[in-house]
mmCIF file of C-alpha atoms and ligand atoms in Angstrom:
data_model
loop_
_atom_site.group_PDB
_atom_site.id
_atom_site.type_symbol
_atom_site.label_atom_id
_atom_site.label_comp_id
_atom_site.label_asym_id
_atom_site.label_seq_id
_atom_site.Cartn_x
_atom_site.Cartn_y
_atom_site.Cartn_z
ATOM 1 C CA MET Q 483 236.590 -2.742 -71.882
ATOM 2 C CA ARG Q 484 233.059 -0.830 -70.917
ATOM 3 C CA VAL Q 485 230.975 0.685 -74.094
ATOM 4 C CA VAL Q 486 228.695 2.526 -72.939
ATOM 5 C CA ARG Q 487 226.019 5.002 -75.188
ATOM 6 C CA SER Q 488 224.799 7.113 -73.077
ATOM 7 C CA ILE Q 489 225.942 10.073 -70.838
ATOM 8 C CA ASP Q 490 224.456 8.649 -67.902
ATOM 9 C CA ALA Q 491 225.776 5.507 -68.229
ATOM 10 C CA LEU Q 492 229.015 7.040 -69.191
ATOM 11 C CA ARG Q 493 228.850 9.099 -65.813
ATOM 12 C CA ALA Q 494 227.554 6.395 -63.803
ATOM 13 C CA ALA Q 495 230.974 4.079 -65.421
ATOM 14 C CA ARG Q 496 233.030 7.458 -64.786
ATOM 15 C CA ALA Q 497 233.054 7.011 -61.215
ATOM 16 C CA ALA Q 498 234.471 3.464 -60.820
ATOM 17 C CA PHE Q 499 237.736 5.556 -61.611
ATOM 18 C CA ARG Q 500 239.260 7.674 -60.279
ATOM 19 C CA GLU Q 501 242.488 8.581 -62.612
ATOM 20 C CA LEU Q 502 241.388 8.454 -65.791
ATOM 21 C CA ALA Q 503 243.258 10.345 -69.036
ATOM 22 C CA PHE Q 504 240.960 10.383 -72.324
ATOM 23 C CA VAL Q 505 241.593 10.121 -76.110
ATOM 24 C CA PRO Q 506 238.905 11.853 -78.134
ATOM 25 C CA THR Q 507 238.698 9.795 -81.757
ATOM 26 C CA MET Q 508 236.218 10.146 -84.756
ATOM 27 C CA GLY Q 509 236.900 6.276 -85.060
ATOM 28 C CA ASN Q 510 239.043 4.505 -87.896
ATOM 29 C CA LEU Q 511 241.379 3.604 -86.065
ATOM 30 C CA HIS Q 512 244.992 3.404 -86.836
ATOM 31 C CA ALA Q 513 248.521 3.324 -84.965
ATOM 32 C CA GLY Q 514 248.402 6.639 -84.629
ATOM 33 C CA HIS Q 515 245.218 6.309 -82.492
ATOM 34 C CA LEU Q 516 247.009 3.520 -80.357
ATOM 35 C CA ALA Q 517 249.937 5.522 -79.454
ATOM 36 C CA LEU Q 518 247.363 8.530 -78.517
ATOM 37 C CA VAL Q 519 246.236 5.492 -76.127
ATOM 38 C CA ARG Q 520 249.125 3.979 -74.916
ATOM 39 C CA ILE Q 521 250.814 7.943 -73.860
ATOM 40 C CA ALA Q 522 246.837 7.950 -72.009
ATOM 41 C CA ARG Q 523 247.854 4.758 -70.424
ATOM 42 C CA GLN Q 524 251.597 6.183 -68.990
ATOM 43 C CA ARG Q 525 249.720 9.026 -67.568
ATOM 44 C CA ALA Q 526 247.024 7.276 -65.940
ATOM 45 C CA ALA Q 527 245.596 4.602 -64.390
ATOM 46 C CA HIS Q 528 242.782 4.436 -66.469
ATOM 47 C CA VAL Q 529 241.689 5.281 -70.188
ATOM 48 C CA ALA Q 530 238.596 6.359 -71.661
ATOM 49 C CA ALA Q 531 238.132 6.928 -75.588
ATOM 50 C CA SER Q 532 235.504 8.048 -77.526
ATOM 51 C CA VAL Q 533 234.899 7.205 -80.992
ATOM 52 C CA PHE Q 534 231.841 10.130 -82.385
ATOM 53 C CA VAL Q 535 232.197 11.255 -86.046
ATOM 54 C CA ASN Q 536 230.716 14.569 -85.455
ATOM 55 C CA ARG Q 537 228.981 16.553 -88.155
ATOM 56 C CA LEU Q 538 230.071 19.799 -86.667
ATOM 57 C CA GLN Q 539 233.185 19.388 -87.911
ATOM 58 C CA PHE Q 540 232.841 18.815 -91.551
ATOM 59 C CA ALA Q 541 231.474 20.998 -94.019
ATOM 60 C CA PRO Q 542 228.430 20.555 -96.398
ATOM 61 C CA HIS Q 543 230.762 19.580 -99.453
ATOM 62 C CA GLU Q 544 232.716 17.198 -96.935
ATOM 63 C CA ASP Q 545 233.311 13.196 -95.970
ATOM 64 C CA PHE Q 546 230.860 13.339 -93.401
ATOM 65 C CA GLU Q 547 228.673 10.516 -94.439
ATOM 66 C CA HIS Q 548 231.702 8.785 -96.248
ATOM 67 C CA TYR Q 549 233.842 8.770 -93.297
ATOM 68 C CA PRO Q 550 234.968 5.706 -92.419
ATOM 69 C CA ARG Q 551 232.936 3.527 -89.508
ATOM 70 C CA THR Q 552 234.511 0.518 -88.534
ATOM 71 C CA PHE Q 553 233.166 0.191 -85.414
ATOM 72 C CA ALA Q 554 233.487 -3.286 -84.319
ATOM 73 C CA ALA Q 555 237.074 -3.020 -85.270
ATOM 74 C CA ASP Q 556 237.403 -0.118 -83.436
ATOM 75 C CA CYS Q 557 236.651 -1.791 -80.846
ATOM 76 C CA ALA Q 558 238.884 -4.673 -80.595
ATOM 77 C CA LEU Q 559 241.901 -2.553 -81.196
ATOM 78 C CA LEU Q 560 240.254 -0.164 -78.190
ATOM 79 C CA GLU Q 561 240.232 -3.495 -76.008
ATOM 80 C CA ALA Q 562 243.827 -5.622 -76.851
ATOM 81 C CA GLU Q 563 245.018 -1.471 -75.929
ATOM 82 C CA GLY Q 564 243.749 -1.799 -72.315
ATOM 83 C CA VAL Q 565 240.845 0.894 -72.394
ATOM 84 C CA ALA Q 566 238.413 0.636 -69.812
ATOM 85 C CA LEU Q 567 235.830 2.644 -70.922
ATOM 86 C CA LEU Q 568 234.595 3.790 -74.255
ATOM 87 C CA PHE Q 569 231.744 6.426 -74.890
ATOM 88 C CA ALA Q 570 230.333 6.271 -78.874
ATOM 89 C CA PRO Q 571 227.325 8.305 -78.600
ATOM 90 C CA ASP Q 572 224.440 8.376 -81.426
ATOM 91 C CA GLU Q 573 224.398 12.100 -82.707
ATOM 92 C CA SER Q 574 220.274 12.021 -80.885
ATOM 93 C CA VAL Q 575 222.886 11.457 -77.740
ATOM 94 C CA LEU Q 576 225.281 14.507 -78.013
ATOM 95 C CA TYR Q 577 223.079 16.521 -80.390
ATOM 96 C CA PRO Q 578 219.691 16.017 -79.149
ATOM 97 C CA GLU Q 579 218.318 19.053 -80.197
ATOM 98 C CA PRO Q 580 220.595 21.531 -82.639
ATOM 99 C CA GLN Q 581 223.510 22.378 -81.276
ATOM 100 C CA THR Q 582 222.866 26.280 -81.378
ATOM 101 C CA PHE Q 583 225.605 27.154 -78.183
ATOM 102 C CA LEU Q 584 228.622 27.159 -79.703
ATOM 103 C CA VAL Q 585 232.279 27.792 -79.035
ATOM 104 C CA GLU Q 586 234.191 30.439 -81.281
ATOM 105 C CA PRO Q 587 237.718 30.038 -81.407
ATOM 106 C CA PRO Q 588 240.019 33.122 -81.575
ATOM 107 C CA PRO Q 589 240.638 34.212 -84.443
ATOM 108 C CA ILE Q 590 243.497 31.961 -85.556
ATOM 109 C CA ALA Q 591 241.024 29.755 -86.673
ATOM 110 C CA ASN Q 592 240.556 31.545 -89.507
ATOM 111 C CA GLN Q 593 243.702 30.775 -90.818
ATOM 112 C CA LEU Q 594 245.573 27.947 -92.427
ATOM 113 C CA GLU Q 595 242.977 24.768 -92.055
ATOM 114 C CA GLY Q 596 240.080 27.382 -91.366
ATOM 115 C CA GLN Q 597 240.909 29.390 -94.372
ATOM 116 C CA PHE Q 598 239.769 26.099 -95.974
ATOM 117 C CA ARG Q 599 237.120 24.683 -93.958
ATOM 118 C CA PRO Q 600 235.442 27.362 -92.413
ATOM 119 C CA HIS Q 601 234.028 26.038 -89.587
ATOM 120 C CA PHE Q 602 236.011 23.225 -88.520
ATOM 121 C CA PHE Q 603 237.299 24.650 -85.538
ATOM 122 C CA GLU Q 604 234.266 25.756 -84.372
ATOM 123 C CA GLY Q 605 232.563 21.798 -84.287
ATOM 124 C CA VAL Q 606 235.772 20.562 -83.407
ATOM 125 C CA ALA Q 607 235.811 22.826 -79.617
ATOM 126 C CA THR Q 608 232.574 22.726 -79.591
ATOM 127 C CA VAL Q 609 232.455 18.840 -79.854
ATOM 128 C CA VAL Q 610 235.854 18.678 -77.404
ATOM 129 C CA LEU Q 611 234.128 20.746 -74.446
ATOM 130 C CA LYS Q 612 230.976 18.812 -74.308
ATOM 131 C CA LEU Q 613 233.180 15.323 -74.918
ATOM 132 C CA LEU Q 614 235.492 16.253 -71.803
ATOM 133 C CA ASN Q 615 232.404 17.827 -69.726
ATOM 134 C CA CYS Q 616 230.817 14.170 -70.222
ATOM 135 C CA VAL Q 617 234.095 12.065 -69.370
ATOM 136 C CA GLN Q 618 235.252 14.771 -67.108
ATOM 137 C CA PRO Q 619 239.322 13.382 -67.592
ATOM 138 C CA GLY Q 620 242.267 14.616 -65.623
ATOM 139 C CA ILE Q 621 244.101 13.959 -69.083
ATOM 140 C CA ALA Q 622 243.271 14.430 -72.606
ATOM 141 C CA VAL Q 623 245.659 13.135 -75.584
ATOM 142 C CA PHE Q 624 245.707 14.890 -78.925
ATOM 143 C CA GLY Q 625 248.249 14.283 -81.866
ATOM 144 C CA LYS Q 626 250.520 16.708 -83.582
ATOM 145 C CA LYS Q 627 249.547 15.913 -87.007
ATOM 146 C CA ASP Q 628 246.557 17.825 -86.117
ATOM 147 C CA TYR Q 629 248.857 21.360 -85.389
ATOM 148 C CA GLN Q 630 246.399 23.895 -85.179
ATOM 149 C CA GLN Q 631 243.220 21.608 -83.491
ATOM 150 C CA LEU Q 632 246.056 20.798 -80.893
ATOM 151 C CA HIS Q 633 246.627 24.622 -80.499
ATOM 152 C CA ILE Q 634 243.053 25.838 -80.217
ATOM 153 C CA VAL Q 635 242.009 22.515 -77.710
ATOM 154 C CA ARG Q 636 245.136 24.120 -76.144
ATOM 155 C CA GLY Q 637 243.360 27.346 -75.665
ATOM 156 C CA MET Q 638 240.259 26.708 -74.920
ATOM 157 C CA VAL Q 639 240.944 24.605 -71.847
ATOM 158 C CA ARG Q 640 243.126 27.388 -70.845
ATOM 159 C CA GLN Q 641 240.452 30.246 -71.064
ATOM 160 C CA PHE Q 642 237.804 28.013 -69.887
ATOM 161 C CA ASP Q 643 239.801 27.135 -67.472
ATOM 162 C CA LEU Q 644 238.630 23.275 -67.679
ATOM 163 C CA PRO Q 645 240.510 21.108 -64.816
ATOM 164 C CA VAL Q 646 242.321 19.075 -67.518
ATOM 165 C CA GLU Q 647 245.742 18.821 -68.740
ATOM 166 C CA ILE Q 648 245.957 18.590 -72.403
ATOM 167 C CA VAL Q 649 249.364 16.242 -73.329
ATOM 168 C CA ALA Q 650 250.645 16.420 -77.359
ATOM 169 C CA ALA Q 651 251.995 13.406 -78.648
ATOM 170 C CA GLU Q 652 254.338 13.300 -81.793
ATOM 171 C CA THR Q 653 252.979 12.435 -85.350
ATOM 172 C CA VAL Q 654 253.215 8.866 -86.116
ATOM 173 C CA ARG Q 655 254.135 8.078 -89.957
ATOM 174 C CA GLU Q 656 254.491 5.324 -92.124
ATOM 175 C CA PRO Q 657 258.163 4.347 -92.732
ATOM 176 C CA ASP Q 658 258.588 6.281 -96.264
ATOM 177 C CA GLY Q 659 257.104 9.381 -94.060
ATOM 178 C CA LEU Q 660 253.735 9.550 -95.055
ATOM 179 C CA ALA Q 661 251.899 10.856 -91.741
ATOM 180 C CA LEU Q 662 248.733 8.251 -90.562
ATOM 181 C CA SER Q 663 245.360 9.653 -91.241
ATOM 182 C CA SER Q 664 241.861 8.055 -91.547
ATOM 183 C CA ARG Q 665 242.033 9.553 -95.157
ATOM 184 C CA ASN Q 666 245.445 7.558 -96.290
ATOM 185 C CA GLY Q 667 242.604 5.388 -97.108
ATOM 186 C CA TYR Q 668 241.079 6.879 -99.995
ATOM 187 C CA LEU Q 669 244.497 7.155 -101.812
ATOM 188 C CA SER Q 670 244.721 5.369 -104.648
ATOM 189 C CA THR Q 671 247.968 3.368 -105.498
ATOM 190 C CA ALA Q 672 249.772 5.920 -107.545
ATOM 191 C CA GLU Q 673 248.379 8.412 -104.860
ATOM 192 C CA ARG Q 674 249.960 6.373 -102.059
ATOM 193 C CA ALA Q 675 253.223 6.410 -104.231
ATOM 194 C CA GLU Q 676 253.311 9.947 -104.542
ATOM 195 C CA ALA Q 677 251.796 11.097 -100.720
ATOM 196 C CA PRO Q 678 254.954 10.844 -98.995
ATOM 197 C CA ARG Q 679 256.283 14.282 -101.458
ATOM 198 C CA LEU Q 680 254.449 16.701 -98.722
ATOM 199 C CA HIS Q 681 256.704 15.104 -95.397
ATOM 200 C CA ARG Q 682 259.396 15.895 -97.833
ATOM 201 C CA LEU Q 683 259.436 18.574 -99.053
ATOM 202 C CA LEU Q 684 258.008 19.710 -95.476
ATOM 203 C CA CYS Q 685 261.316 18.289 -94.596
ATOM 204 C CA ALA Q 686 263.352 20.353 -97.065
ATOM 205 C CA VAL Q 687 261.744 23.897 -95.628
ATOM 206 C CA ARG Q 688 262.613 22.911 -92.043
ATOM 207 C CA ASP Q 689 266.630 21.904 -93.136
ATOM 208 C CA GLY Q 690 266.761 25.327 -95.397
ATOM 209 C CA LEU Q 691 266.914 23.228 -98.553
ATOM 210 C CA GLU Q 692 263.724 24.740 -99.877
ATOM 211 C CA THR Q 693 261.420 27.335 -99.244
ATOM 212 C CA ALA Q 694 258.028 27.673 -98.492
ATOM 213 C CA ALA Q 695 257.308 29.809 -101.455
ATOM 214 C CA GLY Q 696 259.531 26.895 -103.614
ATOM 215 C CA ALA Q 697 257.921 23.660 -101.921
ATOM 216 C CA LEU Q 698 254.355 25.046 -102.996
ATOM 217 C CA VAL Q 699 255.859 24.544 -106.739
ATOM 218 C CA ALA Q 700 256.746 21.754 -106.317
ATOM 219 C CA LEU Q 701 253.681 20.560 -105.272
ATOM 220 C CA GLY Q 702 251.968 21.757 -108.171
ATOM 221 C CA ALA Q 703 254.413 20.117 -110.912
ATOM 222 C CA ALA Q 704 253.957 16.785 -109.349
ATOM 223 C CA GLY Q 705 249.628 17.238 -109.693
ATOM 224 C CA TRP Q 706 249.037 18.250 -106.153
ATOM 225 C CA LYS Q 707 246.254 21.210 -105.384
ATOM 226 C CA ALA Q 708 248.030 22.399 -102.414
ATOM 227 C CA ASP Q 709 245.442 25.132 -99.758
ATOM 228 C CA TYR Q 710 248.615 26.405 -97.939
ATOM 229 C CA LEU Q 711 252.137 25.292 -96.949
ATOM 230 C CA GLU Q 712 253.265 28.463 -94.436
ATOM 231 C CA LEU Q 713 255.961 28.940 -92.017
ATOM 232 C CA ARG Q 714 254.409 29.655 -88.401
ATOM 233 C CA ARG Q 715 255.593 30.435 -85.198
ATOM 234 C CA GLN Q 716 254.995 27.117 -82.984
ATOM 235 C CA SER Q 717 253.088 29.214 -79.682
ATOM 236 C CA ASP Q 718 250.472 31.078 -81.109
ATOM 237 C CA LEU Q 719 250.932 29.938 -85.243
ATOM 238 C CA ALA Q 720 251.041 33.774 -85.974
ATOM 239 C CA PRO Q 721 253.096 33.987 -88.553
ATOM 240 C CA PRO Q 722 257.621 34.372 -87.625
ATOM 241 C CA GLN Q 723 259.137 37.734 -86.366
ATOM 242 C CA ALA Q 724 262.779 38.462 -86.337
ATOM 243 C CA GLY Q 725 264.023 36.417 -83.619
ATOM 244 C CA ASP Q 726 261.871 33.451 -83.303
ATOM 245 C CA ARG Q 727 263.234 30.273 -82.968
ATOM 246 C CA ASP Q 728 260.571 27.654 -82.193
ATOM 247 C CA LEU Q 729 258.593 27.401 -85.316
ATOM 248 C CA VAL Q 730 256.326 24.759 -87.641
ATOM 249 C CA VAL Q 731 255.874 24.433 -91.288
ATOM 250 C CA LEU Q 732 252.262 23.431 -91.791
ATOM 251 C CA ALA Q 733 250.794 22.585 -95.072
ATOM 252 C CA ALA Q 734 247.235 21.448 -96.331
ATOM 253 C CA ALA Q 735 246.965 19.646 -100.039
ATOM 254 C CA ARG Q 736 244.596 17.502 -102.320
ATOM 255 C CA LEU Q 737 245.833 14.705 -104.068
ATOM 256 C CA GLY Q 738 243.820 13.726 -106.385
ATOM 257 C CA ALA Q 739 240.090 13.471 -104.362
ATOM 258 C CA THR Q 740 241.598 13.500 -100.984
ATOM 259 C CA ARG Q 741 243.450 16.486 -98.912
ATOM 260 C CA LEU Q 742 246.114 15.283 -96.540
ATOM 261 C CA ILE Q 743 247.546 17.979 -93.731
ATOM 262 C CA ASP Q 744 250.784 17.234 -91.882
ATOM 263 C CA ASN Q 745 253.319 19.475 -90.476
ATOM 264 C CA VAL Q 746 257.130 19.777 -88.932
ATOM 265 C CA GLU Q 747 258.696 21.824 -86.063
ATOM 266 C CA LEU Q 748 261.722 23.358 -86.250
ATOM 267 C CA GLN Q 749 264.404 25.659 -84.173
ATOM 268 C CA LEU Q 750 266.327 28.348 -85.568
ATOM 269 C CA GLY Q 751 270.001 28.913 -84.242
HETATM 270 O O1 PAF V 166 241.434 14.610 -84.189
HETATM 271 C C1 PAF V 166 240.095 14.313 -84.111
HETATM 272 O O2 PAF V 166 239.552 13.142 -84.614
HETATM 273 C C2 PAF V 166 238.501 15.177 -83.872
HETATM 274 O O3 PAF V 166 238.581 16.632 -84.692
HETATM 275 C C3 PAF V 166 238.297 14.687 -82.632
HETATM 276 C C4 PAF V 166 239.344 15.844 -81.534
HETATM 277 C C5 PAF V 166 237.816 13.705 -82.364
HETATM 278 C C6 PAF V 166 237.019 15.849 -82.420
HETATM 279 O O4 PAF V 166 235.910 15.870 -83.220
#
């Protein structure tokens, strides 16, 4: 695996690969990321990944400084998965000057996650656009765990006519249902035991055993501080209208100091 730190080195190395699928990450890789890499490998002859903790998508009070950075372990995992090229720029490479040109996502970015993380999707869209421009992959793989992120990235690629196919990967879960996330490492033993409740409640809403409002109350009763738990339309994440069949239940909630997000899709009828 070739590790490149600069955009010039990336462009020179990238020229050796005709077909390239790309997996952008913020590092601290787990089995969920490796599943994205495997999907990328099935879709193209070569795989590139990036490791970059993007300050632009963190609010000042969030965990940018403490976000787990495990670069040596990440390299070993990516190499073992057959990744050919790893782009791991410093901030000074990707943001050599203040990034004053920003991608302004559509109003849906101000709902759900965006209501609680106001500039999050602006930061995500901006860095994803930059990474796609740098790596120039034919395919890029994003996980459905970050469902709204996937929706916004797809919209950006479509509306800016970016020459890349966005491929969605299913969420990878622990045996008890907890969605894999780098932030799971912040959970105490007791919180880790409690954490699967979020997925259980989403499944109960999916299966019609619980309403979204009831699931919110159940989270509160179990000591969580929920930001939202809502049923939305898969296609545009708008609130569902009569006759809509392809829906998704999305939630974000804090367990102690750790904020977890998850979602499950459902088809009515
Ligand atoms: O999903 C993530 O890990 C990040 O939001 C991404 C897409 C790598 C952009 O920083």
